[in-house]
Amino acid sequence: MSPADAAGPADVVVALDVGGTGMKCALVRPDGTTVHTERHPTDAGRGPDAVVETILDVAEGLAGKARADGLDPVALGIAVPGVVNEAAGVAVWSANVGFRDVPLRDLAAARLGLPTALGHDVRVGGLAEARLGAGRGTGHVLFVAIGTGIAAAHVVDGVAATGAHGAAGEIGHILVRPGGPRCGCGRDGCLEAVASASAIARRYAEATGAGPTGAAGGGGLTGGGLAGTPASAADVADRAAAGEPAAAGVWAEAVEALADGLATGQSLYDVESIVIGGGLARAGPRLFDPLRAALHERMTFHRRPRLVAAALGDEAGCLGAALLALDAR
Ligand SMILES: [Zn+2]
């Protein structure tokens, strides 16, 4: 059934978007409007059992808040990072939250007594952008989140493909530069080792001697912990625009690598819209203008997708978790 059609006037979905440092939480109406938001620390260092307890407590609190406000909580949607088996409702693996084979959907459904869906943070973000945000009105959308890493969601007619093992959309690990920088996954030359926000910052630090030389072999996914105040990817974009050669070089390499990755995505999926989210999208025209040109250069017979910035900001995770929960009801 269509979630909006079946909705009662007071229906809301309890939605949680759990990240490594914080949980974004909301009460969302079936039409995608948010009526209440909260944030809570994840405090992942306490271990996965404590994090699960916090998730259940926060969700229960939100359902209680809804009832106290005269609303009717009808479902619960939870988004988590890592590898998520959505069909089984299991958080299979997440480095930054510490989950390993946690049956979070069933635990939450048992605690709250609500129909519950568990989703992957980037896939539900893509779901929300495709249905309510920058991809609205187009049936075939590739949502690409570029931040510490790079991950994607392929959404067709409002449904995000999960893959056979809950790991679809790992576009950050497309091999774009054989023999290139070491990726956090252990291989050399993955897209996210060249073009994630943290890779851009790390490569700039290396190029200017400001960072630890030889660190490319280390934790490419984290990229933090440098001494001093290293330039962020946004700083690199600013310095590239100002004509600083080292920044311009690193930025151009990232854009070219992204264009290679997105061209592969377009070959596979033939989408109408590519929606770019995550921290790097905030670079605006400094990213989108050269990236659009580089992507179009790579299109031969392919139809050129629209290349646009995400519209929902960091609300996308909660909105998508709510949509997923309504779809699963
Ligand atoms: Zn990789």
Tab-separated table of C-alpha atoms and ligand atoms in Angstrom:
chain	number	residue	atom	x	y	z
A	1	MET	CA	0.000	0.000	0.000
A	2	SER	CA	1.094	3.557	-0.465
A	3	PRO	CA	2.250	4.903	2.923
A	4	ALA	CA	0.668	8.341	2.528
A	5	ASP	CA	-2.675	6.919	1.367
A	6	ALA	CA	-2.978	4.667	4.388
A	7	ALA	CA	-1.986	7.328	6.909
A	8	GLY	CA	-4.170	8.575	9.700
A	9	PRO	CA	-4.134	12.286	10.550
A	10	ALA	CA	-2.039	11.837	13.714
A	11	ASP	CA	0.336	9.181	12.345
A	12	VAL	CA	4.058	9.681	12.861
A	13	VAL	CA	7.098	7.477	12.410
A	14	VAL	CA	9.832	7.362	15.027
A	15	ALA	CA	13.117	7.728	13.103
A	16	LEU	CA	16.729	7.376	14.257
A	17	ASP	CA	19.900	7.912	12.210
A	18	VAL	CA	22.734	6.428	14.243
A	19	GLY	CA	26.278	7.577	13.504
A	20	GLY	CA	29.631	7.000	15.149
A	21	THR	CA	29.407	10.125	17.301
A	22	GLY	CA	25.739	11.092	17.393
A	23	MET	CA	22.173	9.974	16.780
A	24	LYS	CA	19.832	12.223	14.867
A	25	CYS	CA	16.255	11.488	15.841
A	26	ALA	CA	12.899	12.681	14.564
A	27	LEU	CA	9.171	12.195	14.458
A	28	VAL	CA	8.191	12.198	10.786
A	29	ARG	CA	4.741	12.301	9.216
A	30	PRO	CA	4.027	9.922	6.325
A	31	ASP	CA	4.222	12.853	3.873
A	32	GLY	CA	7.847	13.454	4.909
A	33	THR	CA	7.369	16.483	7.147
A	34	THR	CA	9.268	16.457	10.418
A	35	VAL	CA	7.327	17.430	13.542
A	36	HIS	CA	10.052	17.002	16.182
A	37	THR	CA	13.817	16.448	16.263
A	38	GLU	CA	16.305	15.419	18.946
A	39	ARG	CA	20.001	14.620	19.042
A	40	HIS	CA	21.769	12.259	21.389
A	41	PRO	CA	25.401	11.176	21.707
A	42	THR	CA	26.167	7.652	20.496
A	43	ASP	CA	29.179	7.295	22.773
A	44	ALA	CA	30.332	4.262	20.803
A	45	GLY	CA	33.298	3.723	23.107
A	46	ARG	CA	30.911	2.143	25.640
A	47	GLY	CA	30.584	-0.899	23.393
A	48	PRO	CA	27.795	-2.197	21.164
A	49	ASP	CA	25.485	-3.474	23.930
A	50	ALA	CA	25.348	-0.057	25.576
A	51	VAL	CA	24.778	1.628	22.208
A	52	VAL	CA	21.869	-0.728	21.489
A	53	GLU	CA	20.348	0.070	24.888
A	54	THR	CA	20.622	3.793	24.175
A	55	ILE	CA	18.976	3.349	20.762
A	56	LEU	CA	16.071	1.459	22.355
A	57	ASP	CA	15.722	3.987	25.186
A	58	VAL	CA	15.785	6.950	22.805
A	59	ALA	CA	13.270	5.318	20.456
A	60	GLU	CA	10.959	4.519	23.353
A	61	GLY	CA	11.277	8.097	24.594
A	62	LEU	CA	10.363	9.454	21.167
A	63	ALA	CA	7.314	7.213	20.929
A	64	GLY	CA	6.244	8.433	24.391
A	65	LYS	CA	6.780	12.048	23.366
A	66	ALA	CA	4.607	11.469	20.290
A	67	ARG	CA	1.768	10.006	22.366
A	68	ALA	CA	2.042	12.828	24.899
A	69	ASP	CA	1.621	15.267	22.005
A	70	GLY	CA	-1.525	13.509	20.780
A	71	LEU	CA	0.262	11.789	17.901
A	72	ASP	CA	0.105	8.131	16.996
A	73	PRO	CA	3.480	6.428	16.500
A	74	VAL	CA	2.822	3.801	13.811
A	75	ALA	CA	6.312	2.563	12.925
A	76	LEU	CA	9.991	2.815	13.794
A	77	GLY	CA	12.841	3.293	11.321
A	78	ILE	CA	16.501	3.035	12.296
A	79	ALA	CA	19.478	3.783	10.035
A	80	VAL	CA	22.992	2.618	10.879
A	81	PRO	CA	26.334	2.717	9.010
A	82	GLY	CA	28.387	-0.227	7.784
A	83	VAL	CA	27.004	-3.419	6.300
A	84	VAL	CA	23.264	-3.815	6.953
A	85	ASN	CA	21.124	-6.806	6.046
A	86	GLU	CA	17.840	-4.974	5.675
A	87	ALA	CA	15.789	-8.074	4.881
A	88	ALA	CA	16.917	-9.773	8.103
A	89	GLY	CA	16.987	-6.533	10.114
A	90	VAL	CA	20.576	-7.152	11.195
A	91	ALA	CA	23.421	-4.641	11.605
A	92	VAL	CA	26.047	-6.998	10.202
A	93	TRP	CA	29.151	-4.916	10.699
A	94	SER	CA	29.976	-1.330	11.542
A	95	ALA	CA	33.459	-0.135	12.410
A	96	ASN	CA	32.455	3.195	13.909
A	97	VAL	CA	29.531	1.999	16.031
A	98	GLY	CA	31.057	-1.384	16.909
A	99	PHE	CA	28.114	-3.498	15.706
A	100	ARG	CA	28.665	-7.058	14.646
A	101	ASP	CA	25.601	-9.162	13.776
A	102	VAL	CA	23.207	-7.170	15.974
A	103	PRO	CA	19.521	-8.113	15.315
A	104	LEU	CA	18.541	-4.515	15.920
A	105	ARG	CA	15.201	-4.578	14.086
A	106	ASP	CA	13.771	-7.403	16.188
A	107	LEU	CA	15.183	-5.979	19.437
A	108	ALA	CA	13.551	-2.625	18.712
A	109	ALA	CA	10.261	-4.135	17.558
A	110	ALA	CA	10.083	-6.193	20.753
A	111	ARG	CA	10.801	-3.169	22.959
A	112	LEU	CA	8.438	-0.691	21.293
A	113	GLY	CA	5.778	-3.005	19.884
A	114	LEU	CA	5.914	-1.129	16.571
A	115	PRO	CA	6.579	-2.367	13.039
A	116	THR	CA	10.286	-1.652	12.630
A	117	ALA	CA	12.703	-1.351	9.704
A	118	LEU	CA	16.493	-1.254	9.833
A	119	GLY	CA	18.326	0.466	6.987
A	120	HIS	CA	21.778	1.498	5.849
A	121	ASP	CA	22.521	5.182	6.472
A	122	VAL	CA	23.570	6.069	2.918
A	123	ARG	CA	20.854	3.946	1.280
A	124	VAL	CA	18.093	5.555	3.321
A	125	GLY	CA	19.650	8.961	2.674
A	126	GLY	CA	19.451	8.174	-1.029
A	127	LEU	CA	15.876	7.015	-0.623
A	128	ALA	CA	14.934	10.340	0.944
A	129	GLU	CA	16.805	12.420	-1.662
A	130	ALA	CA	15.213	10.408	-4.474
A	131	ARG	CA	11.665	10.720	-3.135
A	132	LEU	CA	11.645	14.013	-1.243
A	133	GLY	CA	14.827	15.875	-2.187
A	134	ALA	CA	17.080	16.645	-5.125
A	135	GLY	CA	16.087	13.540	-7.096
A	136	ARG	CA	12.359	14.103	-6.695
A	137	GLY	CA	10.459	13.552	-9.923
A	138	THR	CA	13.115	11.314	-11.451
A	139	GLY	CA	12.690	7.553	-11.284
A	140	HIS	CA	16.351	6.529	-11.526
A	141	VAL	CA	18.713	8.194	-9.074
A	142	LEU	CA	22.289	7.568	-7.963
A	143	PHE	CA	22.930	9.246	-4.600
A	144	VAL	CA	26.616	9.573	-3.742
A	145	ALA	CA	27.709	10.646	-0.251
A	146	ILE	CA	31.259	12.009	-0.178
A	147	GLY	CA	32.702	12.585	3.274
A	148	THR	CA	35.178	10.528	5.246
A	149	GLY	CA	34.486	7.793	2.725
A	150	ILE	CA	32.423	7.551	-0.443
A	151	ALA	CA	29.280	5.443	-0.677
A	152	ALA	CA	26.263	5.423	-2.943
A	153	ALA	CA	22.653	4.350	-3.185
A	154	HIS	CA	21.003	3.338	-6.439
A	155	VAL	CA	17.313	4.162	-6.155
A	156	VAL	CA	14.816	3.030	-8.777
A	157	ASP	CA	11.199	4.173	-8.443
A	158	GLY	CA	11.715	4.970	-4.787
A	159	VAL	CA	13.410	1.722	-3.749
A	160	ALA	CA	17.126	1.486	-2.923
A	161	ALA	CA	18.881	-1.709	-4.013
A	162	THR	CA	20.569	-3.454	-1.076
A	163	GLY	CA	22.610	-6.086	-2.915
A	164	ALA	CA	22.677	-9.764	-2.076
A	165	HIS	CA	24.730	-9.238	1.097
A	166	GLY	CA	23.632	-5.780	2.238
A	167	ALA	CA	26.723	-4.177	0.712
A	168	ALA	CA	25.449	-2.561	-2.510
A	169	GLY	CA	26.626	0.949	-3.324
A	170	GLU	CA	30.282	0.761	-2.316
A	171	ILE	CA	31.216	3.084	-5.147
A	172	GLY	CA	34.133	4.394	-3.080
A	173	HIS	CA	35.908	1.135	-3.751
A	174	ILE	CA	35.746	1.315	-7.525
A	175	LEU	CA	39.331	0.978	-8.708
A	176	VAL	CA	40.134	4.262	-10.449
A	177	ARG	CA	43.924	4.555	-10.052
A	178	PRO	CA	45.672	1.155	-10.199
A	179	GLY	CA	48.794	1.403	-8.065
A	180	GLY	CA	47.497	4.640	-6.532
A	181	PRO	CA	47.120	5.594	-2.892
A	182	ARG	CA	46.313	2.863	-0.392
A	183	CYS	CA	42.649	2.659	0.561
A	184	GLY	CA	41.337	1.836	4.025
A	185	CYS	CA	40.001	-1.409	2.533
A	186	GLY	CA	43.579	-2.549	1.879
A	187	ARG	CA	43.723	-2.087	-1.886
A	188	ASP	CA	45.583	0.585	-3.808
A	189	GLY	CA	43.803	3.115	-5.995
A	190	CYS	CA	40.179	3.032	-4.852
A	191	LEU	CA	38.079	6.119	-5.585
A	192	GLU	CA	37.785	7.073	-1.927
A	193	ALA	CA	41.566	6.925	-1.446
A	194	VAL	CA	41.849	9.770	-3.971
A	195	ALA	CA	38.636	11.754	-3.712
A	196	SER	CA	36.956	11.454	-0.308
A	197	ALA	CA	37.101	14.606	1.802
A	198	SER	CA	39.613	12.973	4.126
A	199	ALA	CA	41.724	11.720	1.185
A	200	ILE	CA	41.823	15.228	-0.288
A	201	ALA	CA	42.993	16.669	3.029
A	202	ARG	CA	45.579	13.899	3.461
A	203	ARG	CA	46.922	14.164	-0.082
A	204	TYR	CA	47.245	17.925	0.224
A	205	ALA	CA	49.123	17.570	3.503
A	206	GLU	CA	51.474	15.112	1.844
A	207	ALA	CA	51.932	17.316	-1.225
A	208	THR	CA	52.842	20.325	0.902
A	209	GLY	CA	54.928	18.457	3.459
A	210	ALA	CA	52.493	19.404	6.205
A	211	GLY	CA	51.415	15.875	6.937
A	212	PRO	CA	53.118	12.627	7.817
A	213	THR	CA	54.846	11.430	4.666
A	214	GLY	CA	54.286	7.777	4.041
A	215	ALA	CA	51.004	7.841	5.930
A	216	ALA	CA	49.152	6.843	2.776
A	217	GLY	CA	49.767	3.215	3.719
A	218	GLY	CA	47.894	3.651	6.966
A	219	GLY	CA	44.257	4.187	7.846
A	220	GLY	CA	43.041	5.888	4.726
A	221	LEU	CA	39.476	5.937	6.005
A	222	THR	CA	40.250	7.941	9.090
A	223	GLY	CA	42.794	10.424	7.842
A	224	GLY	CA	42.688	12.330	11.114
A	225	GLY	CA	45.017	12.643	14.017
A	226	LEU	CA	47.573	14.805	12.223
A	227	ALA	CA	49.673	17.181	14.251
A	228	GLY	CA	48.855	20.882	13.908
A	229	THR	CA	45.801	22.082	12.044
A	230	PRO	CA	45.829	20.412	8.636
A	231	ALA	CA	43.833	21.926	5.813
A	232	SER	CA	40.393	20.383	5.309
A	233	ALA	CA	39.016	19.430	1.902
A	234	ALA	CA	37.070	22.713	1.952
A	235	ASP	CA	40.325	24.593	2.594
A	236	VAL	CA	41.916	22.745	-0.343
A	237	ALA	CA	39.010	23.803	-2.573
A	238	ASP	CA	39.449	27.426	-1.441
A	239	ARG	CA	43.208	27.362	-2.023
A	240	ALA	CA	42.753	25.710	-5.422
A	241	ALA	CA	40.307	28.456	-6.408
A	242	ALA	CA	42.872	31.027	-5.267
A	243	GLY	CA	45.404	29.477	-7.639
A	244	GLU	CA	47.676	27.663	-5.194
A	245	PRO	CA	49.376	25.006	-7.340
A	246	ALA	CA	49.549	22.155	-4.791
A	247	ALA	CA	45.876	22.598	-3.852
A	248	ALA	CA	44.837	22.914	-7.477
A	249	GLY	CA	46.671	19.694	-8.305
A	250	VAL	CA	45.104	17.679	-5.487
A	251	TRP	CA	41.651	19.110	-6.184
A	252	ALA	CA	41.886	18.411	-9.933
A	253	GLU	CA	43.010	14.836	-9.290
A	254	ALA	CA	40.051	14.312	-6.976
A	255	VAL	CA	37.606	15.728	-9.506
A	256	GLU	CA	39.035	13.554	-12.309
A	257	ALA	CA	38.852	10.452	-10.105
A	258	LEU	CA	35.252	11.276	-9.118
A	259	ALA	CA	34.351	11.695	-12.768
A	260	ASP	CA	35.850	8.263	-13.497
A	261	GLY	CA	33.856	6.709	-10.663
A	262	LEU	CA	30.607	8.428	-11.602
A	263	ALA	CA	31.084	7.505	-15.272
A	264	THR	CA	31.353	3.878	-14.192
A	265	GLY	CA	28.193	4.367	-12.156
A	266	GLN	CA	26.389	5.831	-15.155
A	267	SER	CA	27.523	2.939	-17.362
A	268	LEU	CA	26.080	0.490	-14.860
A	269	TYR	CA	22.878	2.264	-13.893
A	270	ASP	CA	21.883	4.747	-16.627
A	271	VAL	CA	20.298	7.135	-14.137
A	272	GLU	CA	18.522	10.437	-14.734
A	273	SER	CA	20.020	12.165	-11.695
A	274	ILE	CA	23.263	11.867	-9.784
A	275	VAL	CA	22.776	13.533	-6.401
A	276	ILE	CA	25.949	14.393	-4.493
A	277	GLY	CA	25.704	14.666	-0.707
A	278	GLY	CA	28.081	14.556	2.235
A	279	GLY	CA	30.540	17.217	3.319
A	280	LEU	CA	32.283	17.586	-0.048
A	281	ALA	CA	29.053	18.722	-1.740
A	282	ARG	CA	29.317	21.917	0.317
A	283	ALA	CA	32.191	22.989	-1.994
A	284	GLY	CA	29.382	24.002	-4.383
A	285	PRO	CA	30.377	25.213	-7.858
A	286	ARG	CA	34.056	24.547	-7.104
A	287	LEU	CA	33.135	20.894	-7.142
A	288	PHE	CA	30.094	20.739	-9.387
A	289	ASP	CA	31.305	22.846	-12.324
A	290	PRO	CA	34.538	20.929	-13.059
A	291	LEU	CA	32.987	17.589	-12.079
A	292	ARG	CA	30.044	18.059	-14.437
A	293	ALA	CA	32.409	18.959	-17.295
A	294	ALA	CA	34.709	16.005	-16.578
A	295	LEU	CA	31.770	13.617	-16.328
A	296	HIS	CA	30.285	14.829	-19.595
A	297	GLU	CA	33.681	14.399	-21.309
A	298	ARG	CA	33.530	10.736	-20.350
A	299	MET	CA	30.058	10.139	-21.766
A	300	THR	CA	30.134	8.651	-25.245
A	301	PHE	CA	26.831	7.010	-26.102
A	302	HIS	CA	25.571	7.350	-22.532
A	303	ARG	CA	22.809	9.775	-21.704
A	304	ARG	CA	24.153	12.582	-19.551
A	305	PRO	CA	22.690	12.481	-16.043
A	306	ARG	CA	21.752	15.635	-14.167
A	307	LEU	CA	24.470	16.271	-11.574
A	308	VAL	CA	22.996	18.068	-8.560
A	309	ALA	CA	23.683	18.738	-4.883
A	310	ALA	CA	21.655	16.955	-2.216
A	311	ALA	CA	18.764	19.025	-0.884
A	312	LEU	CA	17.884	17.551	2.507
A	313	GLY	CA	21.161	18.046	4.381
A	314	ASP	CA	21.636	15.894	7.459
A	315	GLU	CA	17.882	15.336	7.801
A	316	ALA	CA	18.041	12.833	4.939
A	317	GLY	CA	18.915	9.876	7.182
A	318	CYS	CA	15.899	10.267	9.466
A	319	LEU	CA	13.524	10.971	6.594
A	320	GLY	CA	14.775	7.909	4.716
A	321	ALA	CA	14.572	5.701	7.801
A	322	ALA	CA	10.955	6.825	8.209
A	323	LEU	CA	10.165	6.102	4.552
A	324	LEU	CA	11.739	2.655	4.840
A	325	ALA	CA	9.662	1.901	7.941
A	326	LEU	CA	6.450	2.992	6.213
A	327	ASP	CA	7.296	0.930	3.127
A	328	ALA	CA	7.904	-2.151	5.279
A	329	ARG	CA	4.729	-1.833	7.283
B	1	ZN	ZN	38.898	0.528	-1.162
